[in-house]
Amino acid sequence: MPKPYFGKQQLPEYKPSDTVRAALKAWEAALQQEELTRHAARKALADELKANPDLPYAAVAAHDLVPWTEATLRIIGTEYKVPPRQPNKAKPQG
């Protein structure tokens, strides 16, 4: 059953406490730091892919440490101008 609607009501003024202000400021700083470190990690992976043209995106994406999928790594490769991979030139194992 929907709530009855009595029209727009005046809301009381809200003034965040110093604790809330400090917590939100710390959270925003952490988000900015996360953004910087995420870009650094993406660039580091792109640099490794540039350095080894025989390394397929799928091999990088399959590693447990790498949090991105092959598709995302391809997007990262495009952003950082990683040369295209040669998919049919896989090195023989052995």
PDB file of C-alpha atoms in Angstrom:
ATOM      1  CA  MET A   1       0.000   0.000   0.000  1.00  0.00           C
ATOM      2  CA  PRO A   2       1.529   3.343  -1.027  1.00  0.00           C
ATOM      3  CA  LYS A   3       2.139   6.077   1.512  1.00  0.00           C
ATOM      4  CA  PRO A   4      -0.414   8.873   1.487  1.00  0.00           C
ATOM      5  CA  TYR A   5       0.865  12.110  -0.057  1.00  0.00           C
ATOM      6  CA  PHE A   6       0.010  15.348   1.728  1.00  0.00           C
ATOM      7  CA  GLY A   7       1.941  17.689  -0.555  1.00  0.00           C
ATOM      8  CA  LYS A   8       5.469  19.014  -0.325  1.00  0.00           C
ATOM      9  CA  GLN A   9       6.446  19.533   3.276  1.00  0.00           C
ATOM     10  CA  GLN A  10       9.076  21.851   4.649  1.00  0.00           C
ATOM     11  CA  LEU A  11      12.174  19.906   5.624  1.00  0.00           C
ATOM     12  CA  PRO A  12      14.163  20.865   8.689  1.00  0.00           C
ATOM     13  CA  GLU A  13      17.572  22.396   8.025  1.00  0.00           C
ATOM     14  CA  TYR A  14      20.400  19.874   8.359  1.00  0.00           C
ATOM     15  CA  LYS A  15      23.822  20.891   9.600  1.00  0.00           C
ATOM     16  CA  PRO A  16      26.374  18.045   9.507  1.00  0.00           C
ATOM     17  CA  SER A  17      28.491  17.603  12.606  1.00  0.00           C
ATOM     18  CA  ASP A  18      32.257  18.004  12.540  1.00  0.00           C
ATOM     19  CA  THR A  19      32.530  14.201  12.711  1.00  0.00           C
ATOM     20  CA  VAL A  20      30.402  13.793   9.581  1.00  0.00           C
ATOM     21  CA  ARG A  21      32.305  16.545   7.774  1.00  0.00           C
ATOM     22  CA  ALA A  22      35.663  14.945   8.623  1.00  0.00           C
ATOM     23  CA  ALA A  23      34.471  11.480   7.607  1.00  0.00           C
ATOM     24  CA  LEU A  24      33.135  12.706   4.245  1.00  0.00           C
ATOM     25  CA  LYS A  25      36.308  14.698   3.586  1.00  0.00           C
ATOM     26  CA  ALA A  26      38.458  11.622   4.342  1.00  0.00           C
ATOM     27  CA  TRP A  27      36.268   9.487   2.077  1.00  0.00           C
ATOM     28  CA  GLU A  28      36.596  11.972  -0.802  1.00  0.00           C
ATOM     29  CA  ALA A  29      40.384  12.022  -0.354  1.00  0.00           C
ATOM     30  CA  ALA A  30      40.450   8.212  -0.407  1.00  0.00           C
ATOM     31  CA  LEU A  31      38.408   8.208  -3.630  1.00  0.00           C
ATOM     32  CA  GLN A  32      40.851  10.628  -5.260  1.00  0.00           C
ATOM     33  CA  GLN A  33      43.799   8.472  -4.159  1.00  0.00           C
ATOM     34  CA  GLU A  34      42.063   5.343  -5.492  1.00  0.00           C
ATOM     35  CA  GLU A  35      41.579   7.035  -8.854  1.00  0.00           C
ATOM     36  CA  LEU A  36      45.285   7.926  -9.034  1.00  0.00           C
ATOM     37  CA  THR A  37      46.451   4.444  -8.088  1.00  0.00           C
ATOM     38  CA  ARG A  38      43.991   2.789 -10.496  1.00  0.00           C
ATOM     39  CA  HIS A  39      45.361   4.851 -13.382  1.00  0.00           C
ATOM     40  CA  ALA A  40      48.923   4.007 -12.316  1.00  0.00           C
ATOM     41  CA  ALA A  41      48.087   0.291 -12.347  1.00  0.00           C
ATOM     42  CA  ARG A  42      46.434   0.561 -15.778  1.00  0.00           C
ATOM     43  CA  LYS A  43      49.472   2.396 -17.161  1.00  0.00           C
ATOM     44  CA  ALA A  44      51.861  -0.184 -15.689  1.00  0.00           C
ATOM     45  CA  LEU A  45      49.966  -3.009 -17.403  1.00  0.00           C
ATOM     46  CA  ALA A  46      49.907  -1.075 -20.674  1.00  0.00           C
ATOM     47  CA  ASP A  47      53.664  -0.527 -20.429  1.00  0.00           C
ATOM     48  CA  GLU A  48      54.222  -4.268 -19.971  1.00  0.00           C
ATOM     49  CA  LEU A  49      52.026  -5.031 -22.965  1.00  0.00           C
ATOM     50  CA  LYS A  50      53.949  -2.489 -25.049  1.00  0.00           C
ATOM     51  CA  ALA A  51      57.271  -4.000 -23.975  1.00  0.00           C
ATOM     52  CA  ASN A  52      56.246  -7.518 -25.018  1.00  0.00           C
ATOM     53  CA  PRO A  53      54.269  -7.570 -28.294  1.00  0.00           C
ATOM     54  CA  ASP A  54      53.959 -11.381 -28.118  1.00  0.00           C
ATOM     55  CA  LEU A  55      52.120 -11.252 -24.774  1.00  0.00           C
ATOM     56  CA  PRO A  56      48.386 -11.758 -25.372  1.00  0.00           C
ATOM     57  CA  TYR A  57      45.787  -9.808 -23.433  1.00  0.00           C
ATOM     58  CA  ALA A  58      44.196 -13.097 -22.385  1.00  0.00           C
ATOM     59  CA  ALA A  59      47.388 -14.214 -20.630  1.00  0.00           C
ATOM     60  CA  VAL A  60      47.529 -10.993 -18.628  1.00  0.00           C
ATOM     61  CA  ALA A  61      43.815 -11.135 -17.773  1.00  0.00           C
ATOM     62  CA  ALA A  62      44.140 -14.765 -16.618  1.00  0.00           C
ATOM     63  CA  HIS A  63      46.641 -13.864 -13.902  1.00  0.00           C
ATOM     64  CA  ASP A  64      45.156 -13.861 -10.380  1.00  0.00           C
ATOM     65  CA  LEU A  65      46.637 -10.462  -9.548  1.00  0.00           C
ATOM     66  CA  VAL A  66      45.070  -8.646 -12.522  1.00  0.00           C
ATOM     67  CA  PRO A  67      41.547  -7.423 -11.647  1.00  0.00           C
ATOM     68  CA  TRP A  68      40.440  -6.666 -15.215  1.00  0.00           C
ATOM     69  CA  THR A  69      39.015  -8.842 -17.968  1.00  0.00           C
ATOM     70  CA  GLU A  70      40.578  -9.290 -21.381  1.00  0.00           C
ATOM     71  CA  ALA A  71      38.024  -6.868 -22.831  1.00  0.00           C
ATOM     72  CA  THR A  72      38.941  -4.203 -20.295  1.00  0.00           C
ATOM     73  CA  LEU A  73      42.636  -4.757 -20.973  1.00  0.00           C
ATOM     74  CA  ARG A  74      41.959  -4.184 -24.668  1.00  0.00           C
ATOM     75  CA  ILE A  75      40.299  -0.867 -23.781  1.00  0.00           C
ATOM     76  CA  ILE A  76      43.312   0.018 -21.622  1.00  0.00           C
ATOM     77  CA  GLY A  77      45.557  -0.938 -24.541  1.00  0.00           C
ATOM     78  CA  THR A  78      43.652   1.407 -26.825  1.00  0.00           C
ATOM     79  CA  GLU A  79      43.892   4.249 -24.295  1.00  0.00           C
ATOM     80  CA  TYR A  80      47.656   3.829 -23.941  1.00  0.00           C
ATOM     81  CA  LYS A  81      48.307   3.061 -27.618  1.00  0.00           C
ATOM     82  CA  VAL A  82      49.485  -0.523 -27.126  1.00  0.00           C
ATOM     83  CA  PRO A  83      50.295  -2.085 -30.514  1.00  0.00           C
ATOM     84  CA  PRO A  84      47.802  -4.729 -31.678  1.00  0.00           C
ATOM     85  CA  ARG A  85      48.495  -8.322 -30.775  1.00  0.00           C
ATOM     86  CA  GLN A  86      49.126 -11.050 -33.361  1.00  0.00           C
ATOM     87  CA  PRO A  87      46.495 -13.603 -32.258  1.00  0.00           C
ATOM     88  CA  ASN A  88      47.595 -16.385 -34.626  1.00  0.00           C
ATOM     89  CA  LYS A  89      51.262 -16.164 -33.737  1.00  0.00           C
ATOM     90  CA  ALA A  90      51.113 -17.866 -30.369  1.00  0.00           C
ATOM     91  CA  LYS A  91      54.463 -19.239 -29.362  1.00  0.00           C
ATOM     92  CA  PRO A  92      54.574 -23.035 -29.182  1.00  0.00           C
ATOM     93  CA  GLN A  93      54.740 -24.375 -25.648  1.00  0.00           C
ATOM     94  CA  GLY A  94      57.450 -26.885 -24.910  1.00  0.00           C
TER      95      GLY A  94
END
